[in-house]
Amino acid sequence: MKQTLPVMLALLALAGCGTSQTAAERENQFSRNETSLEAAQRHATLQCQDAQQCDAVWKLAQTYVQQHSDTPIIHADAVAIDTDLPTRDGRVSFSATRVNKGNGATIALFAQCRDMYGTEKARGSSYDECYEKITSAQDKFLDFVRQGLQRN
């Protein structure tokens, strides 16, 4: 028993070293994730060409917000779809805006997640969970709209 305990402690220490990230690795991962979030936001922004297409896209955007937000829609009109603010950590809420441009419009899906960030945009305790939910939903938005338009 006296020899087994030190060996077990050494193995546990080595196992911990093999799985822990250094501060620099965590910072690099955070930076990569932030870049991915920016790309996901760009993927969740689209242009529609005319009133008929924009109205169809806007209806699809409202459906998408309703399906993917952890909070209910509290306001929807011709230019904004808003959901309630998340009240629990790791909960995501989506919103959308419609900015008319000539005959068309720019429609964008936005996200926020409770406790994703701490002070001064530092990583919050729910960052990883929020990151997964937001990037997944925003990256799939354009395909959802395209498929919806093809069905109509």
Coordinates of C-alpha atoms in Angstrom, one line a residue:
M1 CA 0.0 0.0 0.0
K2 CA 2.8 2.4 0.8
Q3 CA 4.3 2.0 -2.7
T4 CA 1.0 1.9 -4.5
L5 CA -0.2 5.3 -3.2
P6 CA 2.8 7.3 -4.6
V7 CA 2.6 5.5 -7.9
M8 CA -1.1 6.3 -8.2
L9 CA -0.5 10.0 -7.3
A10 CA 2.2 10.2 -9.9
L11 CA -0.1 8.7 -12.6
L12 CA -2.9 11.1 -11.7
A13 CA -0.5 14.0 -11.9
L14 CA 0.8 12.9 -15.3
A15 CA -2.8 12.4 -16.6
G16 CA -3.7 15.9 -15.5
C17 CA -0.7 17.3 -17.3
G18 CA -1.7 15.5 -20.5
T19 CA -5.2 17.0 -20.6
S20 CA -4.9 20.5 -19.3
Q21 CA -4.4 23.4 -21.7
T22 CA -1.9 26.1 -21.0
A23 CA -3.1 29.7 -20.7
A24 CA -1.6 30.4 -24.1
E25 CA -3.5 27.5 -25.7
R26 CA -6.8 28.6 -24.1
E27 CA -6.2 32.2 -25.3
N28 CA -5.5 30.9 -28.8
Q29 CA -8.6 28.8 -28.8
F30 CA -10.7 31.7 -27.6
S31 CA -9.3 33.9 -30.4
R32 CA -10.1 31.2 -33.0
N33 CA -13.6 30.9 -31.5
E34 CA -14.1 34.6 -31.7
T35 CA -13.1 34.6 -35.4
S36 CA -15.6 31.7 -36.0
L37 CA -18.3 33.7 -34.3
E38 CA -17.6 36.7 -36.6
A39 CA -17.8 34.4 -39.6
A40 CA -21.0 32.8 -38.3
Q41 CA -22.5 36.3 -38.0
R42 CA -21.6 37.1 -41.6
H43 CA -23.2 33.7 -42.7
A44 CA -26.4 34.8 -40.9
T45 CA -26.7 38.0 -42.9
L46 CA -28.3 37.9 -46.3
Q47 CA -29.6 40.1 -49.1
C48 CA -33.1 39.7 -50.6
Q49 CA -33.9 41.2 -54.0
D50 CA -37.5 42.4 -54.0
A51 CA -40.5 42.9 -51.6
Q52 CA -42.0 39.4 -52.4
Q53 CA -38.7 37.6 -51.7
C54 CA -37.9 39.8 -48.7
D55 CA -41.3 39.1 -47.1
A56 CA -40.8 35.3 -47.6
V57 CA -37.3 35.5 -46.1
W58 CA -38.6 37.6 -43.2
K59 CA -41.3 35.0 -42.4
L60 CA -38.7 32.2 -42.5
A61 CA -36.4 34.3 -40.2
Q62 CA -39.2 34.6 -37.7
T63 CA -39.8 30.8 -37.8
Y64 CA -36.0 30.3 -37.3
V65 CA -35.8 32.6 -34.4
Q66 CA -38.7 30.9 -32.7
Q67 CA -37.2 27.4 -33.3
H68 CA -33.7 28.2 -32.1
S69 CA -34.1 30.7 -29.3
D70 CA -34.3 29.5 -25.7
T71 CA -36.6 32.5 -25.0
P72 CA -39.9 33.4 -26.6
I73 CA -40.5 36.1 -29.2
I74 CA -41.7 39.2 -27.5
H75 CA -41.9 41.5 -30.5
A76 CA -42.1 41.1 -34.2
D77 CA -42.9 43.7 -36.9
A78 CA -41.7 44.6 -40.4
V79 CA -38.1 45.5 -39.3
A80 CA -37.3 43.6 -36.1
I81 CA -37.9 40.2 -34.4
D82 CA -37.0 40.3 -30.7
T83 CA -36.9 37.6 -28.1
D84 CA -36.9 37.9 -24.4
L85 CA -33.5 38.2 -22.7
P86 CA -32.0 34.9 -21.4
T87 CA -32.4 34.5 -17.7
R88 CA -30.2 31.5 -17.1
D89 CA -26.6 30.9 -17.9
G90 CA -26.0 29.2 -21.2
R91 CA -29.3 30.2 -22.6
V92 CA -29.3 31.8 -26.1
S93 CA -31.8 34.2 -27.6
F94 CA -31.9 35.2 -31.2
S95 CA -33.2 38.3 -32.9
A96 CA -33.4 39.5 -36.5
T97 CA -33.4 42.8 -38.3
R98 CA -34.6 43.8 -41.7
V99 CA -33.0 46.9 -43.2
N100 CA -34.6 48.0 -46.5
K101 CA -32.3 48.9 -49.3
G102 CA -34.0 50.0 -52.5
N103 CA -36.4 47.3 -53.6
G104 CA -34.6 44.7 -51.4
A105 CA -33.3 44.4 -47.9
T106 CA -30.5 43.1 -45.7
I107 CA -31.8 40.5 -43.2
A108 CA -29.5 39.5 -40.3
L109 CA -29.8 37.0 -37.5
F110 CA -28.2 38.0 -34.2
A111 CA -27.6 36.1 -31.0
Q112 CA -26.8 36.7 -27.3
C113 CA -26.2 34.3 -24.6
R114 CA -26.2 34.7 -20.9
D115 CA -22.8 34.6 -19.2
M116 CA -21.0 34.1 -22.5
Y117 CA -18.7 37.0 -21.6
G118 CA -17.4 38.4 -18.4
T119 CA -16.0 41.9 -17.9
E120 CA -14.3 43.5 -20.9
K121 CA -15.4 40.7 -23.2
A122 CA -13.4 38.1 -21.2
R123 CA -14.5 34.5 -21.5
G124 CA -17.6 33.8 -19.3
S125 CA -18.5 30.6 -17.5
S126 CA -21.0 29.6 -20.3
Y127 CA -18.8 30.6 -23.2
D128 CA -18.3 27.1 -24.6
E129 CA -22.0 26.2 -24.5
C130 CA -23.0 29.5 -25.9
Y131 CA -20.4 29.3 -28.7
E132 CA -21.6 26.0 -29.9
K133 CA -25.3 27.1 -29.9
I134 CA -24.7 30.4 -31.6
T135 CA -22.3 29.2 -34.3
S136 CA -24.4 26.1 -35.1
A137 CA -27.6 28.2 -35.5
Q138 CA -26.1 31.1 -37.4
D139 CA -24.2 28.8 -39.7
K140 CA -27.4 26.9 -40.6
F141 CA -29.6 30.0 -41.1
L142 CA -28.8 30.6 -44.8
D143 CA -29.5 26.9 -45.7
F144 CA -32.8 27.1 -43.8
V145 CA -33.9 30.1 -45.7
R146 CA -32.8 28.7 -49.1
Q147 CA -34.7 25.4 -48.4
G148 CA -37.7 27.4 -47.3
L149 CA -37.7 29.5 -50.4
Q150 CA -37.4 26.4 -52.6
R151 CA -40.5 24.9 -51.0
N152 CA -42.6 28.0 -51.7

